[in-house]
């Protein structure tokens, strides 16, 4: 198992130091064994899907998730997103609900967020794999070395990004971000267990666009996912 070979070319240099960390060799050994004995999601070719649509310089917004969906066919490498034809998970239904409230959009009948990724929204989970039907199962294997390096690289080399941190797990990564150089939006997680504690009504989509516009960046067309769904 060689994780470096799976990482898109634009991200190789920013992640070179992280990939040399001792935890990564251990992670590679574990994953090589795990995929022979268990179902692991998403498929290996999708592990770094979040990085495939955009280079570091193209990132405008980072939405941070925890780990991939653990049901069959759900995860495809973009945090909170599922492929077309897969039932929209509860957390994403709440995301659509908040987007509808924030922008007056009718929620789409799908959960594919690729239309956001194509506009510079990095949909990043802190762990990039999970064992089938076992949430959080790969959460302490070393993925955080890579995903923390992604966050830190963006925070240190770019300016005026929007980091969207929903829930306590994501908010722990705020220490990697200089809030004087970037916009950091925090709220409860969109999970049905916590969305009512501040996620619903947070206004993060309009707040992100207002910040981007203020800093001469093109706002995100959050409706693009709807358009793709209708195509």
PDB file of C-alpha atoms in Angstrom:
ATOM      1  CA  UNK A   1       0.000   0.000   0.000  1.00  0.00           C
ATOM      2  CA  UNK A   2       1.530   3.304  -1.139  1.00  0.00           C
ATOM      3  CA  UNK A   3      -0.673   6.269  -0.284  1.00  0.00           C
ATOM      4  CA  UNK A   4       1.596   8.708  -2.106  1.00  0.00           C
ATOM      5  CA  UNK A   5       0.752   7.037  -5.425  1.00  0.00           C
ATOM      6  CA  UNK A   6      -2.941   7.843  -4.871  1.00  0.00           C
ATOM      7  CA  UNK A   7      -2.489  11.566  -4.161  1.00  0.00           C
ATOM      8  CA  UNK A   8      -3.119  13.985  -7.063  1.00  0.00           C
ATOM      9  CA  UNK A   9       0.008  15.636  -8.482  1.00  0.00           C
ATOM     10  CA  UNK A  10      -0.864  19.150  -7.261  1.00  0.00           C
ATOM     11  CA  UNK A  11      -0.884  17.937  -3.673  1.00  0.00           C
ATOM     12  CA  UNK A  12       2.265  15.794  -3.722  1.00  0.00           C
ATOM     13  CA  UNK A  13       4.679  18.544  -2.674  1.00  0.00           C
ATOM     14  CA  UNK A  14       2.466  20.027   0.075  1.00  0.00           C
ATOM     15  CA  UNK A  15       2.048  16.571   1.611  1.00  0.00           C
ATOM     16  CA  UNK A  16       5.567  15.203   1.137  1.00  0.00           C
ATOM     17  CA  UNK A  17       6.664  15.866   4.715  1.00  0.00           C
ATOM     18  CA  UNK A  18       3.470  14.437   6.198  1.00  0.00           C
ATOM     19  CA  UNK A  19       3.840  11.269   4.128  1.00  0.00           C
ATOM     20  CA  UNK A  20       7.258  10.652   5.678  1.00  0.00           C
ATOM     21  CA  UNK A  21       5.773  10.591   9.191  1.00  0.00           C
ATOM     22  CA  UNK A  22       6.170   7.196  10.948  1.00  0.00           C
ATOM     23  CA  UNK A  23       2.411   6.953  11.437  1.00  0.00           C
ATOM     24  CA  UNK A  24       1.884   6.806   7.680  1.00  0.00           C
ATOM     25  CA  UNK A  25       3.884   3.600   7.245  1.00  0.00           C
ATOM     26  CA  UNK A  26       1.760   2.077   9.995  1.00  0.00           C
ATOM     27  CA  UNK A  27      -1.424   3.359   8.344  1.00  0.00           C
ATOM     28  CA  UNK A  28      -0.381   1.874   4.999  1.00  0.00           C
ATOM     29  CA  UNK A  29       0.288  -1.527   6.569  1.00  0.00           C
ATOM     30  CA  UNK A  30      -3.039  -1.481   8.374  1.00  0.00           C
ATOM     31  CA  UNK A  31      -5.016  -0.515   5.275  1.00  0.00           C
ATOM     32  CA  UNK A  32      -3.269  -3.117   3.119  1.00  0.00           C
ATOM     33  CA  UNK A  33      -4.409  -5.813   5.565  1.00  0.00           C
ATOM     34  CA  UNK A  34      -7.830  -4.262   6.232  1.00  0.00           C
ATOM     35  CA  UNK A  35      -8.913  -4.237   2.592  1.00  0.00           C
ATOM     36  CA  UNK A  36      -8.154  -7.956   2.298  1.00  0.00           C
ATOM     37  CA  UNK A  37     -10.302  -8.845   5.322  1.00  0.00           C
ATOM     38  CA  UNK A  38     -13.036  -6.199   5.521  1.00  0.00           C
ATOM     39  CA  UNK A  39     -15.151  -3.954   3.346  1.00  0.00           C
ATOM     40  CA  UNK A  40     -13.581  -0.497   3.399  1.00  0.00           C
ATOM     41  CA  UNK A  41     -15.311   2.648   2.161  1.00  0.00           C
ATOM     42  CA  UNK A  42     -14.932   4.541  -0.083  1.00  0.00           C
ATOM     43  CA  UNK A  43     -13.212   2.479  -2.811  1.00  0.00           C
ATOM     44  CA  UNK A  44      -9.465   2.981  -2.838  1.00  0.00           C
ATOM     45  CA  UNK A  45      -9.547   5.054  -6.022  1.00  0.00           C
ATOM     46  CA  UNK A  46     -11.782   7.570  -4.180  1.00  0.00           C
ATOM     47  CA  UNK A  47      -9.744   7.986  -1.002  1.00  0.00           C
ATOM     48  CA  UNK A  48      -8.279  11.292  -2.193  1.00  0.00           C
ATOM     49  CA  UNK A  49     -11.251  12.338  -4.307  1.00  0.00           C
ATOM     50  CA  UNK A  50     -11.579  15.597  -2.348  1.00  0.00           C
ATOM     51  CA  UNK A  51      -8.185  16.684  -3.696  1.00  0.00           C
ATOM     52  CA  UNK A  52      -8.793  15.574  -7.274  1.00  0.00           C
ATOM     53  CA  UNK A  53     -11.046  18.453  -8.373  1.00  0.00           C
ATOM     54  CA  UNK A  54      -8.852  21.354  -7.310  1.00  0.00           C
ATOM     55  CA  UNK A  55      -5.280  22.382  -6.634  1.00  0.00           C
ATOM     56  CA  UNK A  56      -4.325  24.070  -3.345  1.00  0.00           C
ATOM     57  CA  UNK A  57      -4.421  27.476  -5.059  1.00  0.00           C
ATOM     58  CA  UNK A  58      -7.998  26.880  -6.217  1.00  0.00           C
ATOM     59  CA  UNK A  59      -9.410  26.221  -2.734  1.00  0.00           C
ATOM     60  CA  UNK A  60     -11.722  28.970  -1.462  1.00  0.00           C
ATOM     61  CA  UNK A  61     -13.766  27.149   1.171  1.00  0.00           C
ATOM     62  CA  UNK A  62     -12.952  24.128   3.338  1.00  0.00           C
ATOM     63  CA  UNK A  63     -15.880  22.166   4.784  1.00  0.00           C
ATOM     64  CA  UNK A  64     -14.525  19.673   7.291  1.00  0.00           C
ATOM     65  CA  UNK A  65     -16.188  16.364   8.060  1.00  0.00           C
ATOM     66  CA  UNK A  66     -15.175  13.511  10.350  1.00  0.00           C
ATOM     67  CA  UNK A  67     -15.074  10.207   8.456  1.00  0.00           C
ATOM     68  CA  UNK A  68     -16.742   8.769   5.352  1.00  0.00           C
ATOM     69  CA  UNK A  69     -20.244   7.347   5.380  1.00  0.00           C
ATOM     70  CA  UNK A  70     -20.012   3.690   6.384  1.00  0.00           C
ATOM     71  CA  UNK A  71     -22.950   2.277   4.412  1.00  0.00           C
ATOM     72  CA  UNK A  72     -22.531   0.437   1.131  1.00  0.00           C
ATOM     73  CA  UNK A  73     -22.330   2.766  -1.877  1.00  0.00           C
ATOM     74  CA  UNK A  74     -22.555   5.985   0.152  1.00  0.00           C
ATOM     75  CA  UNK A  75     -18.995   7.348   0.410  1.00  0.00           C
ATOM     76  CA  UNK A  76     -17.209   8.647  -2.679  1.00  0.00           C
ATOM     77  CA  UNK A  77     -14.443  10.732  -1.159  1.00  0.00           C
ATOM     78  CA  UNK A  78     -16.230  14.065  -0.646  1.00  0.00           C
ATOM     79  CA  UNK A  79     -17.269  14.933   2.913  1.00  0.00           C
ATOM     80  CA  UNK A  80     -21.053  14.893   3.464  1.00  0.00           C
ATOM     81  CA  UNK A  81     -21.629  13.912  -0.204  1.00  0.00           C
ATOM     82  CA  UNK A  82     -23.052  10.750  -1.756  1.00  0.00           C
ATOM     83  CA  UNK A  83     -23.205   9.685  -5.414  1.00  0.00           C
ATOM     84  CA  UNK A  84     -26.339  10.211  -7.465  1.00  0.00           C
ATOM     85  CA  UNK A  85     -28.901   7.495  -6.891  1.00  0.00           C
ATOM     86  CA  UNK A  86     -27.974   7.016  -3.223  1.00  0.00           C
ATOM     87  CA  UNK A  87     -30.459   8.057  -0.534  1.00  0.00           C
ATOM     88  CA  UNK A  88     -29.538  11.417   1.007  1.00  0.00           C
ATOM     89  CA  UNK A  89     -28.157  10.820   4.540  1.00  0.00           C
ATOM     90  CA  UNK A  90     -29.730  12.641   7.519  1.00  0.00           C
ATOM     91  CA  UNK A  91     -26.828  15.081   8.059  1.00  0.00           C
ATOM     92  CA  UNK A  92     -26.946  16.126   4.430  1.00  0.00           C
ATOM     93  CA  UNK A  93     -30.718  16.550   4.574  1.00  0.00           C
ATOM     94  CA  UNK A  94     -30.113  19.075   7.355  1.00  0.00           C
ATOM     95  CA  UNK A  95     -27.450  20.785   5.246  1.00  0.00           C
ATOM     96  CA  UNK A  96     -29.981  21.111   2.417  1.00  0.00           C
ATOM     97  CA  UNK A  97     -32.542  22.410   4.902  1.00  0.00           C
ATOM     98  CA  UNK A  98     -30.182  25.127   6.138  1.00  0.00           C
ATOM     99  CA  UNK A  99     -29.177  26.034   2.594  1.00  0.00           C
ATOM    100  CA  UNK A 100     -32.850  26.314   1.657  1.00  0.00           C
ATOM    101  CA  UNK A 101     -33.460  28.588   4.657  1.00  0.00           C
ATOM    102  CA  UNK A 102     -30.360  30.670   3.949  1.00  0.00           C
ATOM    103  CA  UNK A 103     -30.916  31.130   0.212  1.00  0.00           C
ATOM    104  CA  UNK A 104     -34.516  30.165  -0.432  1.00  0.00           C
ATOM    105  CA  UNK A 105     -33.498  27.204  -2.598  1.00  0.00           C
ATOM    106  CA  UNK A 106     -35.595  24.096  -2.989  1.00  0.00           C
ATOM    107  CA  UNK A 107     -33.566  21.104  -1.710  1.00  0.00           C
ATOM    108  CA  UNK A 108     -32.538  18.756  -4.528  1.00  0.00           C
ATOM    109  CA  UNK A 109     -33.505  15.095  -4.666  1.00  0.00           C
ATOM    110  CA  UNK A 110     -29.906  13.916  -4.457  1.00  0.00           C
ATOM    111  CA  UNK A 111     -26.828  14.269  -2.278  1.00  0.00           C
ATOM    112  CA  UNK A 112     -23.956  14.769  -4.724  1.00  0.00           C
ATOM    113  CA  UNK A 113     -21.857  17.817  -3.812  1.00  0.00           C
ATOM    114  CA  UNK A 114     -19.427  17.596  -6.743  1.00  0.00           C
ATOM    115  CA  UNK A 115     -20.832  20.897  -8.026  1.00  0.00           C
ATOM    116  CA  UNK A 116     -19.388  22.584  -4.954  1.00  0.00           C
ATOM    117  CA  UNK A 117     -15.992  20.894  -5.246  1.00  0.00           C
ATOM    118  CA  UNK A 118     -15.674  22.133  -8.819  1.00  0.00           C
ATOM    119  CA  UNK A 119     -15.944  25.706  -7.513  1.00  0.00           C
ATOM    120  CA  UNK A 120     -13.145  25.476  -4.964  1.00  0.00           C
ATOM    121  CA  UNK A 121     -14.977  23.947  -1.999  1.00  0.00           C
ATOM    122  CA  UNK A 122     -12.724  21.332  -0.411  1.00  0.00           C
ATOM    123  CA  UNK A 123     -15.005  18.700   1.141  1.00  0.00           C
ATOM    124  CA  UNK A 124     -12.476  17.080   3.443  1.00  0.00           C
ATOM    125  CA  UNK A 125     -12.978  14.376   6.056  1.00  0.00           C
ATOM    126  CA  UNK A 126     -10.374  14.122   8.811  1.00  0.00           C
ATOM    127  CA  UNK A 127     -10.244  10.334   8.209  1.00  0.00           C
ATOM    128  CA  UNK A 128     -10.403   9.227   4.598  1.00  0.00           C
ATOM    129  CA  UNK A 129     -11.534   5.619   5.092  1.00  0.00           C
ATOM    130  CA  UNK A 130     -13.876   3.644   7.321  1.00  0.00           C
ATOM    131  CA  UNK A 131     -14.761  -0.010   7.846  1.00  0.00           C
ATOM    132  CA  UNK A 132     -18.216  -0.982   6.593  1.00  0.00           C
ATOM    133  CA  UNK A 133     -20.964  -0.357   9.148  1.00  0.00           C
ATOM    134  CA  UNK A 134     -18.464   0.805  11.776  1.00  0.00           C
ATOM    135  CA  UNK A 135     -18.433   4.600  12.145  1.00  0.00           C
ATOM    136  CA  UNK A 136     -15.141   6.053  13.326  1.00  0.00           C
ATOM    137  CA  UNK A 137     -13.295   2.765  12.912  1.00  0.00           C
ATOM    138  CA  UNK A 138     -10.306   4.336  11.130  1.00  0.00           C
ATOM    139  CA  UNK A 139     -10.283   7.499  13.197  1.00  0.00           C
ATOM    140  CA  UNK A 140      -7.056   6.861  15.098  1.00  0.00           C
ATOM    141  CA  UNK A 141      -4.900   5.170  12.481  1.00  0.00           C
ATOM    142  CA  UNK A 142      -2.898   8.170  11.295  1.00  0.00           C
ATOM    143  CA  UNK A 143      -5.094   9.773   8.637  1.00  0.00           C
ATOM    144  CA  UNK A 144      -5.048  12.938  10.725  1.00  0.00           C
ATOM    145  CA  UNK A 145      -1.348  13.395   9.889  1.00  0.00           C
ATOM    146  CA  UNK A 146      -2.294  13.860   6.231  1.00  0.00           C
ATOM    147  CA  UNK A 147      -5.527  15.778   6.697  1.00  0.00           C
ATOM    148  CA  UNK A 148      -4.034  18.105   9.306  1.00  0.00           C
ATOM    149  CA  UNK A 149      -1.195  18.776   6.871  1.00  0.00           C
ATOM    150  CA  UNK A 150      -3.737  19.697   4.187  1.00  0.00           C
ATOM    151  CA  UNK A 151      -5.463  22.160   6.515  1.00  0.00           C
ATOM    152  CA  UNK A 152      -2.187  23.619   7.788  1.00  0.00           C
ATOM    153  CA  UNK A 153      -0.764  24.016   4.287  1.00  0.00           C
ATOM    154  CA  UNK A 154      -3.839  25.876   3.083  1.00  0.00           C
ATOM    155  CA  UNK A 155      -3.950  28.044   6.200  1.00  0.00           C
ATOM    156  CA  UNK A 156      -0.261  28.970   5.929  1.00  0.00           C
ATOM    157  CA  UNK A 157       0.094  29.477   2.183  1.00  0.00           C
ATOM    158  CA  UNK A 158      -3.268  30.998   1.224  1.00  0.00           C
ATOM    159  CA  UNK A 159      -5.152  34.041   2.459  1.00  0.00           C
ATOM    160  CA  UNK A 160      -8.815  34.787   3.022  1.00  0.00           C
ATOM    161  CA  UNK A 161     -10.130  31.226   2.914  1.00  0.00           C
ATOM    162  CA  UNK A 162     -13.324  30.172   4.639  1.00  0.00           C
ATOM    163  CA  UNK A 163     -13.008  27.215   7.006  1.00  0.00           C
ATOM    164  CA  UNK A 164     -16.371  25.699   7.962  1.00  0.00           C
ATOM    165  CA  UNK A 165     -16.116  23.685  11.167  1.00  0.00           C
ATOM    166  CA  UNK A 166     -19.333  21.907  12.141  1.00  0.00           C
ATOM    167  CA  UNK A 167     -19.213  20.075  15.462  1.00  0.00           C
ATOM    168  CA  UNK A 168     -16.613  19.611  18.179  1.00  0.00           C
ATOM    169  CA  UNK A 169     -14.486  17.169  16.175  1.00  0.00           C
ATOM    170  CA  UNK A 170     -13.975  19.622  13.314  1.00  0.00           C
ATOM    171  CA  UNK A 171     -13.490  22.549  15.664  1.00  0.00           C
ATOM    172  CA  UNK A 172     -10.410  20.903  17.183  1.00  0.00           C
ATOM    173  CA  UNK A 173      -8.658  21.746  13.896  1.00  0.00           C
ATOM    174  CA  UNK A 174      -9.156  25.464  14.491  1.00  0.00           C
ATOM    175  CA  UNK A 175      -5.735  25.497  16.186  1.00  0.00           C
ATOM    176  CA  UNK A 176      -4.201  24.953  12.725  1.00  0.00           C
ATOM    177  CA  UNK A 177      -5.766  28.128  11.344  1.00  0.00           C
ATOM    178  CA  UNK A 178      -4.823  31.779  11.906  1.00  0.00           C
ATOM    179  CA  UNK A 179      -8.228  33.406  12.298  1.00  0.00           C
ATOM    180  CA  UNK A 180      -6.731  36.823  11.568  1.00  0.00           C
ATOM    181  CA  UNK A 181      -5.958  35.617   8.026  1.00  0.00           C
ATOM    182  CA  UNK A 182      -9.051  33.520   7.344  1.00  0.00           C
ATOM    183  CA  UNK A 183     -12.737  33.270   8.144  1.00  0.00           C
ATOM    184  CA  UNK A 184     -13.563  30.413  10.527  1.00  0.00           C
ATOM    185  CA  UNK A 185     -17.247  29.509  10.834  1.00  0.00           C
ATOM    186  CA  UNK A 186     -18.274  27.254  13.708  1.00  0.00           C
ATOM    187  CA  UNK A 187     -21.563  25.680  14.703  1.00  0.00           C
ATOM    188  CA  UNK A 188     -23.064  22.426  15.906  1.00  0.00           C
ATOM    189  CA  UNK A 189     -22.811  19.427  13.590  1.00  0.00           C
ATOM    190  CA  UNK A 190     -25.648  18.934  11.066  1.00  0.00           C
ATOM    191  CA  UNK A 191     -26.362  15.471  12.453  1.00  0.00           C
ATOM    192  CA  UNK A 192     -29.983  15.045  13.611  1.00  0.00           C
ATOM    193  CA  UNK A 193     -28.574  14.572  17.118  1.00  0.00           C
ATOM    194  CA  UNK A 194     -27.154  18.097  17.242  1.00  0.00           C
ATOM    195  CA  UNK A 195     -28.403  20.205  14.318  1.00  0.00           C
ATOM    196  CA  UNK A 196     -31.016  21.917  16.488  1.00  0.00           C
ATOM    197  CA  UNK A 197     -28.246  23.227  18.801  1.00  0.00           C
ATOM    198  CA  UNK A 198     -27.152  25.879  16.336  1.00  0.00           C
ATOM    199  CA  UNK A 199     -26.501  24.387  12.940  1.00  0.00           C
ATOM    200  CA  UNK A 200     -29.999  25.096  11.666  1.00  0.00           C
ATOM    201  CA  UNK A 201     -30.097  28.863  11.362  1.00  0.00           C
ATOM    202  CA  UNK A 202     -26.302  29.317  11.333  1.00  0.00           C
ATOM    203  CA  UNK A 203     -26.281  31.147   7.987  1.00  0.00           C
ATOM    204  CA  UNK A 204     -22.865  29.786   7.070  1.00  0.00           C
ATOM    205  CA  UNK A 205     -23.498  29.602   3.332  1.00  0.00           C
ATOM    206  CA  UNK A 206     -24.367  33.282   2.997  1.00  0.00           C
ATOM    207  CA  UNK A 207     -21.638  34.222   5.501  1.00  0.00           C
ATOM    208  CA  UNK A 208     -19.026  32.371   3.438  1.00  0.00           C
ATOM    209  CA  UNK A 209     -20.107  34.135   0.269  1.00  0.00           C
ATOM    210  CA  UNK A 210     -20.130  37.532   1.952  1.00  0.00           C
ATOM    211  CA  UNK A 211     -16.552  36.988   3.146  1.00  0.00           C
ATOM    212  CA  UNK A 212     -15.375  35.800  -0.270  1.00  0.00           C
ATOM    213  CA  UNK A 213     -16.964  38.797  -1.990  1.00  0.00           C
ATOM    214  CA  UNK A 214     -15.429  41.150   0.563  1.00  0.00           C
ATOM    215  CA  UNK A 215     -12.009  39.780  -0.357  1.00  0.00           C
ATOM    216  CA  UNK A 216     -12.530  39.935  -4.125  1.00  0.00           C
ATOM    217  CA  UNK A 217     -13.175  36.230  -4.590  1.00  0.00           C
ATOM    218  CA  UNK A 218     -16.029  34.762  -6.576  1.00  0.00           C
ATOM    219  CA  UNK A 219     -18.787  33.546  -4.222  1.00  0.00           C
ATOM    220  CA  UNK A 220     -19.842  29.907  -4.394  1.00  0.00           C
ATOM    221  CA  UNK A 221     -22.924  29.101  -6.432  1.00  0.00           C
ATOM    222  CA  UNK A 222     -24.387  26.782  -3.810  1.00  0.00           C
ATOM    223  CA  UNK A 223     -27.216  25.990  -6.222  1.00  0.00           C
ATOM    224  CA  UNK A 224     -24.883  24.298  -8.686  1.00  0.00           C
ATOM    225  CA  UNK A 225     -25.425  20.945  -6.974  1.00  0.00           C
ATOM    226  CA  UNK A 226     -29.146  21.411  -7.699  1.00  0.00           C
ATOM    227  CA  UNK A 227     -28.425  22.089 -11.363  1.00  0.00           C
ATOM    228  CA  UNK A 228     -26.270  18.976 -11.696  1.00  0.00           C
ATOM    229  CA  UNK A 229     -29.012  16.950 -10.097  1.00  0.00           C
ATOM    230  CA  UNK A 230     -31.468  18.134 -12.699  1.00  0.00           C
ATOM    231  CA  UNK A 231     -29.199  17.410 -15.666  1.00  0.00           C
TER     232      UNK A 231
END
